[in-house]
């Protein structure tokens, strides 16, 4: 449970679509473990979704599904604060203050900004540009030090640390600690898409992304379509990226002896990619199906989901209010 002596952890996932294997291994898997050891704040980042989804008619369904998927993966609302970003109004206030110390030149050079404007040239809104500022507000609002995220978020964390240092330098007060990206392994994770182009993603590459909600046959179909070739012709050849990716996916869900067998086959030039993909597909089905079924059941229980949201918002707001008081004082907004 929440305790003053434990490190504070914060992370979020946008309700922009179905959660996928990358969200699980880059983020959720760590969340589930961290809730046992730390003071954790995990949110469904609905305000962040507004930067790319101007149409909000599906937002409610998306939020309940993403929340249900969090719970199905093993998050316990009694062990962590699990909440919706928009329920914590203090976020918007801190976002405003941080906007005063965020430099536009740096924001314009952010990789995710450049990627997103390529995808939506007709809607290059200021929210998209200041996405890393809002993300820093989410984290700093709880004075979190550890941020479990995938590799794609590394640059945003660097920016958040920059804001902390700039805030402390400008206003003093040492309100915020520097936050760092966190993963239990040694490196941050990037789960590649099945077509070998980029990462699995909620809003891109949908046919090359394995969703936690995919039916068994869909999983099989997607895995069988993954790019391969006719196999190596020389023993111990380095693997091309798209083959490396298949091995990487196998390492996430398959047994060590299975992986070892295919490694040996590869090095001996006897590998049959069809067999490898069939094996991978079955292991993926075994991994994903129980999460999918659990999430479907939880999503039907709207009373329970409402209770979870209210409970989470209360915890998150208590923490946010304490931080905002210190923040206003540090800036000098306390006039009486
Ligand atoms: P979108 O396409 O809408 O940006 P997304 O799939 O990138 O969706 P986010 O909500 O942006 O998901 O990110 C949620 C968390 O999942 C972050 O911690 C992010 O680093 C992690 N994540 C997303 N994709 C991957 C991936 N392919 N591998 C590892 N981690 C990932
Ligand atoms: Mg993303």
XYZ file of C-alpha atoms in Angstrom, residues 49-177:
129
model
C -5.219 11.136 -26.385
C -6.858 14.458 -27.270
C -3.697 15.519 -29.119
C -4.239 12.858 -31.770
C -7.946 11.949 -31.456
C -10.038 15.080 -31.978
C -13.175 12.911 -32.145
C -14.058 11.986 -28.553
C -17.122 9.840 -29.169
C -15.181 6.597 -28.564
C -13.218 7.928 -25.607
C -15.456 6.442 -22.910
C -15.380 2.959 -24.452
C -11.638 3.207 -24.984
C -11.034 4.291 -21.401
C -13.056 1.493 -19.879
C -11.372 -1.043 -22.117
C -7.846 0.174 -21.387
C -8.663 0.260 -17.675
C -10.052 -3.286 -17.879
C -6.894 -4.389 -19.698
C -4.735 -2.881 -16.945
C -6.707 -4.826 -14.342
C -6.612 -8.010 -16.430
C -2.817 -7.786 -16.609
C -2.668 -7.840 -12.809
C -2.895 -4.271 -11.522
C -4.625 -4.104 -8.154
C -6.424 -0.812 -7.374
C -5.792 -1.433 -3.677
C -2.049 -1.633 -4.202
C -1.615 1.332 -6.542
C -3.434 4.480 -7.619
C -5.080 3.583 -10.928
C -6.832 6.625 -12.364
C -7.878 8.704 -15.347
C -5.638 11.653 -16.127
C -8.566 14.037 -16.671
C -9.883 13.366 -13.156
C -6.809 15.021 -11.679
C -7.391 18.701 -12.479
C -4.092 19.732 -10.892
C -2.362 18.233 -13.938
C -3.494 21.137 -16.093
C -2.205 23.705 -13.609
C 1.259 22.171 -13.433
C 1.281 21.810 -17.228
C 0.753 25.567 -17.478
C 3.651 26.378 -15.133
C 5.967 23.956 -16.937
C 5.048 25.541 -20.259
C 6.774 28.688 -18.997
C 10.100 26.869 -18.740
C 9.824 24.553 -21.757
C 11.681 25.804 -24.820
C 9.807 25.649 -28.126
C 13.010 24.974 -30.094
C 13.643 21.776 -28.141
C 10.012 20.645 -28.402
C 10.087 21.064 -32.167
C 13.070 18.726 -32.404
C 11.477 15.925 -30.345
C 11.330 12.642 -32.275
C 7.745 11.814 -31.277
C 6.577 15.287 -32.389
C 8.233 14.852 -35.776
C 6.655 11.378 -36.104
C 3.192 12.564 -35.138
C 3.113 15.561 -37.474
C 4.083 13.275 -40.298
C 0.987 11.202 -39.450
C -1.437 14.113 -39.047
C -0.228 17.028 -41.186
C -3.721 18.535 -41.034
C -3.788 18.795 -37.234
C -0.458 20.068 -35.944
C -1.883 21.455 -32.716
C 0.069 23.060 -29.884
C -0.906 20.163 -27.604
C 1.042 17.857 -29.875
C 4.077 20.117 -29.588
C 3.843 20.323 -25.787
C 3.068 16.641 -25.263
C 6.366 16.142 -23.370
C 5.439 19.070 -21.098
C 2.112 17.468 -20.182
C 3.895 14.184 -19.648
C 6.399 15.874 -17.340
C 3.445 17.393 -15.431
C 1.914 13.917 -14.983
C 5.140 12.627 -13.477
C 6.186 15.659 -11.423
C 2.685 16.002 -9.996
C 3.488 13.012 -7.780
C 7.170 13.883 -7.424
C 7.921 10.475 -8.951
C 11.497 9.274 -9.444
C 10.852 6.076 -11.369
C 8.954 5.946 -14.629
C 8.416 2.486 -16.136
C 8.217 3.058 -19.913
C 9.414 1.594 -23.195
C 12.414 2.806 -25.134
C 10.380 5.260 -27.244
C 9.857 7.455 -24.157
C 13.516 7.891 -23.180
C 13.844 11.332 -24.773
C 10.738 12.626 -22.953
C 12.255 11.655 -19.616
C 15.378 13.584 -20.468
C 13.182 16.612 -21.094
C 11.353 16.112 -17.785
C 14.719 16.136 -15.970
C 15.608 19.304 -17.799
C 12.369 20.958 -16.591
C 13.092 19.876 -13.003
C 16.532 21.450 -13.110
C 15.275 24.591 -14.762
C 12.377 24.895 -12.303
C 14.688 24.443 -9.312
C 17.197 26.892 -10.743
C 14.582 29.530 -11.519
C 12.320 29.261 -8.489
C 14.297 27.223 -5.933
C 12.324 25.114 -3.521
C 13.639 21.749 -4.759
C 10.051 20.643 -5.185
C 10.712 17.931 -7.746
C 13.234 15.083 -7.897
